[in-house]
Short mmCIF file of C-alpha atoms and ligand atoms in Angstrom, two decimals:
data_model
loop_
_atom_site.label_atom_id
_atom_site.label_comp_id
_atom_site.label_asym_id
_atom_site.label_seq_id
_atom_site.Cartn_x
_atom_site.Cartn_y
_atom_site.Cartn_z
CA UNK A 1 0.00 0.00 0.00
CA UNK A 2 1.30 3.45 -0.91
CA UNK A 3 2.03 6.36 1.41
CA UNK A 4 -1.16 8.29 0.85
CA UNK A 5 -3.48 5.35 1.51
CA UNK A 6 -1.42 4.05 4.43
CA UNK A 7 -1.59 7.41 6.20
CA UNK A 8 -5.42 7.13 6.28
CA UNK A 9 -5.49 3.80 8.18
CA UNK A 10 -6.77 3.54 11.74
CA UNK A 11 -5.32 1.57 14.65
CA UNK A 12 -7.46 -1.52 13.95
CA UNK A 13 -6.34 -1.64 10.32
CA UNK A 14 -2.66 -1.22 11.22
CA UNK A 15 -2.99 -4.13 13.64
CA UNK A 16 -4.82 -6.22 11.04
CA UNK A 17 -2.14 -5.64 8.40
CA UNK A 18 0.63 -6.18 10.95
CA UNK A 19 -0.79 -9.56 11.95
CA UNK A 20 -0.79 -10.68 8.30
CA UNK A 21 2.73 -9.49 7.55
CA UNK A 22 5.13 -12.12 6.18
CA UNK A 23 8.83 -11.53 6.79
CA UNK A 24 11.77 -12.63 4.69
CA UNK A 25 14.36 -13.70 7.25
CA UNK A 26 17.19 -15.15 5.13
CA UNK A 27 20.23 -13.45 3.65
CA UNK A 28 19.96 -11.88 0.20
CA UNK A 29 23.00 -12.87 -1.84
CA UNK A 30 23.56 -12.71 -5.58
CA UNK A 31 19.94 -11.85 -6.32
CA UNK A 32 18.33 -14.59 -4.18
CA UNK A 33 17.24 -15.21 -0.63
CA UNK A 34 19.45 -17.94 0.81
CA UNK A 35 19.73 -19.74 4.13
CA UNK A 36 22.85 -19.20 6.17
CA UNK A 37 25.69 -21.69 5.65
CA UNK A 38 25.39 -22.97 9.21
CA UNK A 39 21.63 -22.47 9.65
CA UNK A 40 21.88 -20.55 12.94
CA UNK A 41 19.13 -18.08 13.89
CA UNK A 42 18.47 -15.15 16.18
CA UNK A 43 15.15 -13.71 17.35
CA UNK A 44 13.69 -10.40 16.34
CA UNK A 45 11.46 -9.12 19.14
CA UNK A 46 8.67 -6.54 19.09
CA UNK A 47 9.69 -4.16 21.89
CA UNK A 48 6.11 -2.95 22.41
CA UNK A 49 4.93 -6.41 23.45
CA UNK A 50 8.02 -8.54 24.03
CA UNK A 51 6.76 -11.06 21.44
CA UNK A 52 9.09 -12.76 18.99
CA UNK A 53 8.15 -11.64 15.48
CA UNK A 54 10.67 -13.64 13.48
CA UNK A 55 13.63 -16.00 13.61
CA UNK A 56 16.30 -14.46 11.45
CA UNK A 57 19.35 -16.03 9.79
CA UNK A 58 22.40 -15.51 11.98
CA UNK A 59 25.20 -15.26 9.46
CA UNK A 60 28.92 -15.70 9.91
CA UNK A 61 32.16 -15.04 8.07
CA UNK A 62 31.29 -17.72 5.48
CA UNK A 63 28.05 -15.94 4.53
CA UNK A 64 29.85 -12.61 4.40
CA UNK A 65 32.43 -14.13 2.08
CA UNK A 66 29.73 -15.39 -0.29
CA UNK A 67 28.09 -11.96 -0.36
CA UNK A 68 31.39 -10.16 -0.98
CA UNK A 69 32.27 -12.60 -3.78
CA UNK A 70 28.87 -12.00 -5.42
CA UNK A 71 29.31 -8.25 -5.05
CA UNK A 72 32.82 -8.37 -6.54
CA UNK A 73 31.69 -10.55 -9.44
CA UNK A 74 28.87 -8.15 -10.25
CA UNK A 75 31.20 -5.18 -9.98
CA UNK A 76 33.83 -6.67 -12.28
CA UNK A 77 31.25 -7.74 -14.85
CA UNK A 78 30.28 -4.08 -15.29
CA UNK A 79 26.59 -5.01 -15.25
CA UNK A 80 25.96 -2.09 -12.88
CA UNK A 81 29.27 -0.26 -12.58
CA UNK A 82 29.42 0.35 -16.34
CA UNK A 83 25.73 0.57 -17.07
CA UNK A 84 24.88 3.74 -19.02
CA UNK A 85 24.24 6.48 -16.45
CA UNK A 86 20.69 7.16 -17.65
CA UNK A 87 19.79 3.46 -17.32
CA UNK A 88 21.21 3.33 -13.80
CA UNK A 89 19.28 6.49 -12.96
CA UNK A 90 16.05 4.94 -14.20
CA UNK A 91 16.54 1.95 -11.90
CA UNK A 92 17.26 4.21 -8.91
CA UNK A 93 14.07 6.19 -9.63
CA UNK A 94 11.99 3.02 -9.98
CA UNK A 95 13.49 1.80 -6.72
CA UNK A 96 12.51 5.07 -4.99
CA UNK A 97 8.97 4.68 -6.37
CA UNK A 98 8.76 1.09 -5.15
CA UNK A 99 9.76 2.20 -1.64
CA UNK A 100 6.85 4.66 -1.70
CA UNK A 101 4.48 2.05 -3.14
CA UNK A 102 5.42 -0.39 -0.36
CA UNK A 103 5.13 2.28 2.34
CA UNK A 104 2.79 0.30 4.57
CA UNK A 105 4.99 -2.78 4.55
CA UNK A 106 8.14 -0.80 5.39
CA UNK A 107 6.30 1.17 8.08
CA UNK A 108 4.94 -1.94 9.76
CA UNK A 109 8.24 -3.83 9.58
CA UNK A 110 10.34 -1.12 11.23
CA UNK A 111 7.60 -0.33 13.77
CA UNK A 112 7.31 -3.98 14.81
CA UNK A 113 11.08 -4.44 14.80
CA UNK A 114 12.17 -1.40 16.79
CA UNK A 115 9.06 0.25 18.18
CA UNK A 116 8.88 3.66 16.53
CA UNK A 117 5.37 5.08 15.93
CA UNK A 118 3.98 3.91 12.62
CA UNK A 119 3.05 7.47 11.63
CA UNK A 120 6.69 8.57 12.06
CA UNK A 121 7.58 5.90 9.52
CA UNK A 122 4.90 7.10 7.10
CA UNK A 123 5.56 10.81 7.55
CA UNK A 124 9.32 10.74 7.72
CA UNK A 125 11.36 7.52 7.33
CA UNK A 126 9.64 6.05 4.26
CA UNK A 127 9.40 9.26 2.17
CA UNK A 128 12.88 10.29 3.36
CA UNK A 129 14.37 6.98 2.28
CA UNK A 130 12.69 7.07 -1.13
CA UNK A 131 13.96 10.63 -1.60
CA UNK A 132 17.48 9.48 -0.75
CA UNK A 133 17.50 7.03 -3.68
CA UNK A 134 15.96 9.68 -5.92
CA UNK A 135 18.52 12.32 -4.88
CA UNK A 136 21.53 10.07 -5.43
CA UNK A 137 19.93 8.76 -8.63
CA UNK A 138 19.87 12.36 -9.87
CA UNK A 139 23.61 12.67 -9.31
CA UNK A 140 24.63 9.73 -11.49
CA UNK A 141 25.21 11.64 -14.71
CA UNK A 142 26.81 14.53 -12.82
CA UNK A 143 29.88 12.56 -11.74
CA UNK A 144 32.59 14.13 -13.88
CA UNK A 145 36.31 13.83 -14.35
CA UNK A 146 38.69 16.68 -15.11
CA UNK A 147 41.18 17.63 -17.80
CA UNK A 148 44.07 19.57 -16.27
CA UNK A 149 46.27 22.30 -17.70
CA UNK A 150 49.61 20.73 -18.60
CA UNK A 151 52.63 21.45 -20.77
CA UNK A 152 52.03 21.06 -24.52
CA UNK A 153 53.85 17.74 -24.59
CA UNK A 154 51.69 16.25 -21.84
CA UNK A 155 48.03 15.42 -21.37
CA UNK A 156 46.36 14.57 -18.08
CA UNK A 157 42.81 13.64 -17.37
CA UNK A 158 41.42 12.59 -14.02
CA UNK A 159 38.76 9.91 -13.91
CA UNK A 160 36.40 9.49 -10.99
CA UNK A 161 35.64 5.81 -10.56
CA UNK A 162 33.62 3.70 -8.12
CA UNK A 163 35.55 1.94 -5.35
CA UNK A 164 34.26 -1.58 -5.89
CA UNK A 165 32.57 -3.35 -2.97
CA UNK A 166 31.15 -1.15 -0.20
CA UNK A 167 30.13 -2.67 3.14
CA UNK A 168 27.33 -0.74 4.84
CA UNK A 169 26.89 -1.32 8.58
CA UNK A 170 23.88 0.43 10.09
CA UNK A 171 22.12 0.95 13.45
CA UNK A 172 18.56 0.21 14.55
CA UNK A 173 17.18 3.67 15.31
CA UNK A 174 16.16 4.45 11.70
CA UNK A 175 16.57 1.04 10.05
CA UNK A 176 15.28 1.86 6.57
CA UNK A 177 16.56 5.44 6.51
CA UNK A 178 20.10 4.76 7.75
CA UNK A 179 20.42 1.88 5.28
CA UNK A 180 19.25 4.23 2.51
CA UNK A 181 21.76 6.93 3.47
CA UNK A 182 24.57 4.39 3.11
CA UNK A 183 23.40 2.25 0.20
CA UNK A 184 22.07 4.97 -2.13
CA UNK A 185 25.33 6.93 -2.70
CA UNK A 186 27.33 3.71 -3.00
CA UNK A 187 24.99 2.35 -5.68
CA UNK A 188 24.73 5.69 -7.47
CA UNK A 189 28.50 5.80 -7.90
CA UNK A 190 28.45 2.31 -9.46
CA UNK A 191 29.63 0.23 -6.51
CA UNK A 192 28.24 -3.10 -5.36
CA UNK A 193 27.00 -3.24 -1.79
CA UNK A 194 26.86 -5.66 1.13
CA UNK A 195 24.46 -4.32 3.75
CA UNK A 196 24.55 -5.50 7.36
CA UNK A 197 21.47 -4.27 9.23
CA UNK A 198 21.40 -4.08 13.03
CA UNK A 199 20.30 -7.31 14.70
CA UNK A 200 17.57 -5.41 16.59
CA UNK A 201 15.95 -4.31 13.29
CA UNK A 202 16.95 -6.74 10.54
CA UNK A 203 13.81 -7.07 8.43
CA UNK A 204 13.38 -3.96 6.27
CA UNK A 205 16.81 -4.47 4.67
CA UNK A 206 15.57 -7.66 3.02
CA UNK A 207 12.55 -5.92 1.54
CA UNK A 208 14.85 -3.19 0.21
CA UNK A 209 17.11 -5.69 -1.53
CA UNK A 210 14.14 -7.52 -3.07
CA UNK A 211 12.65 -4.27 -4.39
CA UNK A 212 15.99 -3.22 -5.87
CA UNK A 213 15.83 -6.33 -8.06
CA UNK A 214 12.17 -5.61 -8.91
CA UNK A 215 13.26 -2.14 -9.99
CA UNK A 216 15.64 -3.77 -12.48
CA UNK A 217 18.81 -3.87 -10.37
CA UNK A 218 21.14 -6.68 -11.45
CA UNK A 219 21.86 -9.68 -9.21
CA UNK A 220 24.86 -9.38 -6.91
CA UNK A 221 24.84 -5.59 -6.78
CA UNK A 222 22.83 -5.25 -3.56
CA UNK A 223 23.39 -8.01 -0.98
CA UNK A 224 22.24 -8.31 2.62
CA UNK A 225 23.85 -10.47 5.29
CA UNK A 226 21.87 -10.79 8.50
CA UNK A 227 23.44 -11.40 11.89
CA UNK A 228 25.21 -10.03 14.91
CA UNK A 229 27.67 -7.16 14.95
CA UNK A 230 30.61 -9.04 16.36
CA UNK A 231 30.04 -11.87 13.86
CA UNK A 232 28.78 -10.51 10.54
CA UNK A 233 29.73 -6.85 11.03
CA UNK A 234 33.23 -7.71 12.13
CA UNK A 235 33.74 -10.22 9.31
CA UNK A 236 32.61 -7.62 6.77
CA UNK A 237 34.89 -4.92 8.20
CA UNK A 238 37.84 -7.33 8.26
CA UNK A 239 37.21 -8.75 4.79
CA UNK A 240 40.20 -8.42 2.47
CA UNK A 241 38.08 -7.76 -0.61
CA UNK A 242 35.85 -4.98 0.74
CA UNK A 243 37.01 -1.55 -0.44
CA UNK A 244 35.14 0.59 2.03
CA UNK A 245 33.08 0.40 5.21
CA UNK A 246 30.39 3.01 5.47
CA UNK A 247 29.33 2.87 9.12
CA UNK A 248 26.64 4.45 11.27
CA UNK A 249 26.42 3.48 14.93
CA UNK A 250 28.05 4.10 18.26
CA UNK A 251 31.39 5.85 18.70
CA UNK A 252 32.78 2.74 20.40
CA UNK A 253 32.07 0.48 17.42
CA UNK A 254 32.97 3.22 14.93
CA UNK A 255 36.48 3.23 16.39
CA UNK A 256 36.64 -0.54 15.88
CA UNK A 257 35.99 -0.02 12.17
CA UNK A 258 39.25 1.86 11.93
CA UNK A 259 41.05 -0.91 13.81
CA UNK A 260 39.56 -3.58 11.52
CA UNK A 261 40.63 -1.60 8.49
CA UNK A 262 44.19 -1.44 9.79
CA UNK A 263 44.15 -5.15 10.60
CA UNK A 264 42.98 -6.09 7.10
CA UNK A 265 43.36 -4.31 3.78
CA UNK A 266 43.39 -0.63 4.83
CA UNK A 267 39.92 -0.24 3.40
CA UNK A 268 38.44 3.24 3.50
CA UNK A 269 36.22 3.95 6.48
CA UNK A 270 33.64 6.64 7.08
CA UNK A 271 31.78 6.79 10.37
CA UNK A 272 28.65 8.56 11.58
CA UNK A 273 28.57 8.03 15.31
CA UNK A 274 27.20 9.34 18.61
CA UNK A 275 26.19 12.78 19.82
CA UNK A 276 25.29 14.92 22.81
CA UNK A 277 23.64 17.80 21.01
CA UNK A 278 23.35 21.16 22.82
CA UNK A 279 20.28 23.31 22.26
CA UNK A 280 21.11 26.87 23.39
CA UNK A 281 18.12 29.04 24.29
CA UNK A 282 19.15 32.66 24.88
CA UNK A 283 17.03 35.23 26.73
CA UNK A 284 16.28 37.08 23.46
CA UNK A 285 14.81 33.98 21.83
CA UNK A 286 12.49 35.31 19.09
CA UNK A 287 9.57 33.03 19.96
CA UNK A 288 9.82 31.26 23.30
CA UNK A 289 6.88 28.91 22.73
CA UNK A 290 8.23 27.80 19.40
CA UNK A 291 11.72 27.25 20.83
CA UNK A 292 10.30 25.13 23.63
CA UNK A 293 8.27 23.01 21.22
CA UNK A 294 11.39 22.39 19.10
CA UNK A 295 13.41 21.59 22.23
CA UNK A 296 10.77 19.08 23.32
CA UNK A 297 10.69 17.48 19.87
CA UNK A 298 14.48 17.59 19.74
CA UNK A 299 14.91 15.35 22.77
CA UNK A 300 11.76 13.22 22.76
CA UNK A 301 11.27 12.57 19.02
CA UNK A 302 11.98 8.93 18.05
CA UNK A 303 12.02 8.13 21.81
CA UNK A 304 15.26 10.10 22.10
CA UNK A 305 16.97 7.35 20.11
CA UNK A 306 18.49 9.84 17.71
CA UNK A 307 22.17 10.55 17.11
CA UNK A 308 21.46 14.29 17.21
CA UNK A 309 18.94 14.13 20.08
CA UNK A 310 19.03 17.58 21.69
CA UNK A 311 19.88 16.08 25.06
CA UNK A 312 21.72 19.09 26.59
CA UNK A 313 19.31 22.01 26.84
CA UNK A 314 21.28 25.13 27.73
CA UNK A 315 18.92 27.84 28.99
CA UNK A 316 19.70 31.43 29.98
CA UNK A 317 19.22 31.68 33.76
CA UNK A 318 16.88 34.69 33.22
CA UNK A 319 14.27 32.54 31.49
CA UNK A 320 15.12 29.21 33.12
CA UNK A 321 12.10 28.74 35.40
CA UNK A 322 9.55 29.77 32.81
CA UNK A 323 11.27 27.54 30.26
CA UNK A 324 11.26 24.44 32.47
CA UNK A 325 7.61 24.96 33.44
CA UNK A 326 6.42 25.37 29.84
CA UNK A 327 8.71 22.57 28.63
CA UNK A 328 6.93 20.14 30.93
CA UNK A 329 3.50 21.24 29.71
CA UNK A 330 4.48 20.91 26.07
CA UNK A 331 6.20 17.56 26.62
CA UNK A 332 3.04 16.15 28.23
CA UNK A 333 0.88 17.45 25.39
CA UNK A 334 3.22 16.19 22.66
CA UNK A 335 4.73 12.90 23.79
CA UNK A 336 2.58 10.26 25.39
CA UNK A 337 4.04 6.74 25.21
CA UNK A 338 1.66 4.18 23.74
CA UNK A 339 0.99 1.50 21.15
CA UNK A 340 3.20 2.38 18.16
CA UNK A 341 0.60 0.92 15.79
CA UNK A 342 -1.94 3.49 16.95
CA UNK A 343 -1.74 6.46 14.55
CA UNK A 344 -2.27 8.89 17.43
CA UNK A 345 0.80 7.58 19.31
CA UNK A 346 3.80 9.92 19.26
CA UNK A 347 6.18 7.86 21.41
CA UNK A 348 6.80 4.13 21.24
CA UNK A 349 8.92 1.79 23.35
CA UNK A 350 12.71 1.82 23.26
CA UNK A 351 14.31 -0.74 20.98
CA UNK A 352 14.58 -3.50 23.59
CA UNK A 353 14.67 -4.29 27.29
CA UNK A 354 18.45 -3.90 27.33
CA UNK A 355 18.16 -0.32 26.11
CA UNK A 356 15.36 0.33 28.63
CA UNK A 357 17.61 -0.89 31.45
CA UNK A 358 20.47 1.27 30.22
CA UNK A 359 18.30 4.41 30.05
CA UNK A 360 16.75 3.77 33.48
CA UNK A 361 20.31 3.27 34.74
CA UNK A 362 21.25 6.75 33.51
CA UNK A 363 18.19 8.19 35.25
CA UNK A 364 19.49 6.69 38.51
CA UNK A 365 22.92 8.11 37.80
CA UNK A 366 21.40 11.59 37.23
CA UNK A 367 19.61 11.45 40.58
CA UNK A 368 22.76 10.28 42.37
CA UNK A 369 24.81 13.02 40.70
CA UNK A 370 22.46 15.59 42.27
CA UNK A 371 20.43 16.72 39.25
CA UNK A 372 16.77 17.53 39.90
CA UNK A 373 14.28 15.15 38.31
CA UNK A 374 11.58 17.49 36.94
CA UNK A 375 9.32 14.81 35.47
CA UNK A 376 9.29 11.25 34.14
CA UNK A 377 12.06 8.93 35.20
CA UNK A 378 10.17 5.64 35.18
CA UNK A 379 8.37 3.02 33.12
CA UNK A 380 4.90 4.40 32.27
CA UNK A 381 2.02 2.65 34.07
CA UNK A 382 0.18 0.02 32.04
CA UNK A 383 3.08 -0.38 29.57
CA UNK A 384 5.29 -2.66 31.69
CA UNK A 385 5.32 -5.44 29.09
CA UNK A 386 7.12 -3.28 26.57
CA UNK A 387 10.50 -1.55 26.73
CA UNK A 388 9.00 1.87 27.56
CA UNK A 389 10.55 4.80 29.41
CA UNK A 390 8.50 7.95 30.09
CA UNK A 391 9.77 11.29 28.75
CA UNK A 392 12.15 12.54 31.41
CA UNK A 393 13.73 15.89 32.25
CA UNK A 394 16.49 16.80 34.69
CA UNK A 395 17.28 20.39 35.67
CA UNK A 396 20.21 21.77 37.62
CA UNK A 397 22.58 19.68 35.52
CA UNK A 398 26.31 20.43 35.50
CA UNK A 399 28.17 19.69 32.31
CA UNK A 400 30.70 17.45 34.06
CA UNK A 401 27.92 15.07 35.16
CA UNK A 402 27.73 11.78 33.30
CA UNK A 403 24.16 12.55 32.15
CA UNK A 404 25.56 15.61 30.35
CA UNK A 405 28.63 13.89 28.92
CA UNK A 406 27.49 10.41 27.88
CA UNK A 407 25.09 9.52 25.10
CA UNK A 408 21.98 8.09 26.81
CA UNK A 409 20.07 7.37 23.59
CA UNK A 410 16.67 7.61 25.21
CA UNK A 411 14.06 10.23 26.18
CA UNK A 412 16.13 11.95 28.86
CA UNK A 413 16.80 15.69 28.63
CA UNK A 414 19.19 17.67 30.81
CA UNK A 415 18.72 21.40 31.43
CA UNK A 416 21.89 23.37 32.12
CA UNK A 417 21.48 27.04 33.08
CA UNK A 418 24.00 29.63 31.86
CA UNK A 419 24.57 33.35 32.56
CA UNK A 420 26.49 34.53 29.47
CA UNK A 421 26.25 33.19 25.96
CA UNK A 422 30.06 32.76 25.78
CA UNK A 423 29.70 30.37 28.72
CA UNK A 424 26.96 28.49 26.84
CA UNK A 425 29.21 28.03 23.81
CA UNK A 426 32.00 26.82 26.06
CA UNK A 427 29.67 24.28 27.66
CA UNK A 428 28.38 23.25 24.23
CA UNK A 429 31.95 22.53 23.10
CA UNK A 430 32.93 20.73 26.29
CA UNK A 431 32.05 17.31 24.89
CA UNK A 432 33.80 14.49 23.06
CA UNK A 433 30.96 14.75 20.55
CA UNK A 434 30.22 17.35 17.88
CA UNK A 435 27.40 16.15 15.69
CA UNK A 436 24.84 18.95 15.87
CA UNK A 437 23.80 22.02 17.87
CA UNK A 438 21.15 24.71 17.87
CA UNK A 439 20.97 28.31 19.04
CA UNK A 440 17.86 30.45 19.50
CA UNK A 441 18.50 34.20 19.38
CA UNK A 442 17.22 37.44 17.82
CA UNK A 443 20.78 38.78 17.58
CA UNK A 444 22.05 38.15 14.06
CA UNK A 445 25.66 38.82 15.04
CA UNK A 446 25.47 36.30 17.84
CA UNK A 447 23.84 33.76 15.51
CA UNK A 448 26.76 33.97 13.06
CA UNK A 449 29.41 33.94 15.77
CA UNK A 450 27.84 30.93 17.46
CA UNK A 451 27.49 29.09 14.15
CA UNK A 452 31.20 29.73 13.58
CA UNK A 453 32.37 28.81 17.08
CA UNK A 454 30.26 25.80 17.99
CA UNK A 455 32.17 22.61 17.26
CA UNK A 456 29.55 20.61 15.40
CA UNK A 457 28.93 19.36 11.89
CA UNK A 458 25.43 20.86 11.83
CA UNK A 459 24.31 24.11 13.51
CA UNK A 460 20.67 25.16 13.47
CA UNK A 461 19.70 28.78 14.10
CA UNK A 462 16.16 29.38 15.38
CA UNK A 463 15.11 25.87 14.44
CA UNK A 464 16.05 22.27 15.14
CA UNK A 465 16.31 19.29 12.83
CA UNK A 466 15.50 21.25 9.69
CA UNK A 467 17.28 20.14 6.52
CA UNK A 468 17.01 18.30 3.24
CA UNK A 469 19.10 16.01 1.08
CA UNK A 470 21.55 18.78 0.18
CA UNK A 471 22.58 19.14 3.84
CA UNK A 472 25.89 17.48 4.75
CA UNK A 473 25.16 15.25 7.72
CA UNK A 474 28.02 14.24 9.99
CA UNK A 475 30.07 15.14 12.96
CA UNK A 476 33.11 16.91 14.33
CA UNK A 477 35.31 15.18 16.94
CA UNK A 478 34.12 11.73 18.05
CA UNK A 479 30.79 12.05 16.28
CA UNK A 480 32.52 10.53 13.32
CA UNK A 481 34.28 11.33 10.10
CA UNK A 482 32.53 11.59 6.80
CA UNK A 483 29.19 12.97 5.75
CA UNK A 484 25.85 11.45 4.81
CA UNK A 485 23.30 12.89 2.36
CA UNK A 486 24.69 15.76 0.16
CA UNK A 487 26.88 15.62 -2.94
CA UNK A 488 30.10 15.33 -0.93
CA UNK A 489 29.02 11.85 0.18
CA UNK A 490 29.04 10.67 -3.38
CA UNK A 491 32.73 11.47 -3.66
CA UNK A 492 33.52 9.29 -0.64
CA UNK A 493 32.39 6.18 -2.51
CA UNK A 494 34.53 7.02 -5.53
CA UNK A 495 38.22 7.43 -6.14
CA UNK A 496 40.20 9.48 -8.63
CA UNK A 497 42.53 8.04 -11.21
CA UNK A 498 45.06 10.26 -12.90
CA UNK A 499 45.83 9.34 -16.49
CA UNK A 500 49.00 11.03 -17.74
CA UNK A 501 49.97 10.77 -21.39
CA UNK A 502 53.18 11.98 -22.95
CA UNK A 503 52.30 13.29 -26.39
CA UNK A 504 55.82 13.08 -27.79
P1 NAD B 601 26.16 -0.01 17.48
O1 NAD B 601 27.46 0.67 17.28
O2 NAD B 601 26.01 -0.93 18.63
O3 NAD B 601 25.80 -0.89 16.20
C1 NAD B 601 25.80 -0.34 14.89
C2 NAD B 601 26.01 -1.45 13.89
O4 NAD B 601 27.31 -2.01 14.12
C3 NAD B 601 25.02 -2.61 14.04
O5 NAD B 601 24.70 -3.11 12.77
C4 NAD B 601 25.81 -3.64 14.82
O6 NAD B 601 25.40 -4.97 14.58
C5 NAD B 601 27.21 -3.41 14.27
N1 NAD B 601 28.28 -3.87 15.16
C6 NAD B 601 28.25 -4.00 16.50
N2 NAD B 601 29.43 -4.47 16.94
C7 NAD B 601 30.21 -4.66 15.87
C8 NAD B 601 31.54 -5.11 15.68
N3 NAD B 601 32.30 -5.50 16.69
N4 NAD B 601 32.02 -5.15 14.42
C9 NAD B 601 31.27 -4.75 13.37
N5 NAD B 601 30.01 -4.33 13.49
C10 NAD B 601 29.49 -4.27 14.72
O7 NAD B 601 25.06 1.14 17.48
P2 NAD B 601 23.50 0.99 17.69
O8 NAD B 601 23.24 0.73 19.13
O9 NAD B 601 22.93 0.05 16.67
O10 NAD B 601 22.98 2.45 17.28
C11 NAD B 601 23.00 3.53 18.14
C12 NAD B 601 24.18 4.43 17.86
O11 NAD B 601 24.15 4.87 16.50
C13 NAD B 601 24.16 5.69 18.70
O12 NAD B 601 25.45 5.92 19.22
C14 NAD B 601 23.80 6.78 17.69
O13 NAD B 601 24.25 8.07 18.03
C15 NAD B 601 24.44 6.27 16.45
N6 NAD B 601 23.85 6.89 15.25
C16 NAD B 601 24.56 7.87 14.61
C17 NAD B 601 24.01 8.52 13.50
C18 NAD B 601 24.77 9.64 12.79
O14 NAD B 601 24.36 10.02 11.70
N7 NAD B 601 25.82 10.19 13.37
C19 NAD B 601 22.75 8.15 13.03
C20 NAD B 601 22.05 7.14 13.72
C21 NAD B 601 22.61 6.52 14.81
#
């Protein structure tokens, strides 16, 4: 069912369609679904109910090797890498259309797998993923080489060529979208891909791979190996015939990618990793109510399981009390945890019980560190079966506290008061992370200075989370190296070749 029709469904219909959903749980290698070599399985669990929704192939290094061989064979054959650009574009566009046409299926799969509200999938993840394939499809015939200015006896031209086999390792917080951000540029540049989805959210990757073939994509170009990070992910990152790992996930595992590269074939690595995004609200905020609504959305959207979750809320002491009071009101009105298959639900469960325990653990840490729990802090009543945590806010937070320094990856905001904006920028930069930041001010000079001085890959002024496909997405410092979306990303899955001719 397409996006438009799916958005009109009610709770009963979402449940009915969800109960009828059939999952493909095998690997997708060389154009076919195949069982794992050893036949091992792992469970995919619905975090809203705790029920097992599927038993998924648990791959190993042998399965990874088969997928890489298929990807290499396809790459060398030129069936995709040398396809006429316009033909490759047409397949990318058809693929984007098929994602939209299968909106309901994608929405239900990711909602059941990782708990996000089904309407978030239909309003954001599905259209955003389709647009990603469209955007990178549009770039295919814009990849150009260069002829340089040389002496009359010499002639140099520089080709820009695909890398070969790109391994894409992605997290569970936006399963379809993160996979799209990695796979789309790699395919657009002519590479073959082996995608390793997160074990918490394995199922939408298989539907993607199947639809790529339906769109006319050749066998072997888009492969999926299912399994655990330390098994399949590690084997992919250590593989001697993978040219690049394009990674999104935690900073800890992102660092391992660089180690694996050094231990194997020095493959290229780009990483999009964690964050501890500051949202700075100055006293001359142009519209206080709007800023508060954005701040609420910034920390509680997607259950706070967002790399750029605005988890450090820096508020001018002059407006602090009013801010915290209104923040609570708006949070209550905007984010009520519930059944993610109910279209009125704005907050689902966390991805699993492990993540719930981790987030509740941080709430305990915050209390012990002396921060003031303003609201939330517990499992919501009546939702004990699922992995839920209520929207939570601490005030009186000091930036050296663990709840201000460590990525919680859940719906836990920390309010830090400041007296001068220079102090706020200092606090904002006092972090190992540097993915994103926002500042709310009516002072245009301050806006520009803050945008210049804040150490982050993305800075929003008087908004939060705005952007489109042209926006480079990626971090400073330990938030990773490399960028997603944007044209620059395309270059990171290509390499230049200098051809130098002596004309005699
Ligand atoms: P994670 O690092 O645990 O896992 C990410 C992926 O790596 C998964 O597919 C996992 O199976 C795999 N993996 C785990 N161990 C591995 C190993 N030893 N070798 C190879 N692969 C391995 O992260 P997560 O918990 O799935 O996702 C949450 C993290 O992702 C957060 O830190 C979040 O900030 C980050 N994230 C960043 C961005 C961004 O754009 N910067 C976007 C989304 C999520």
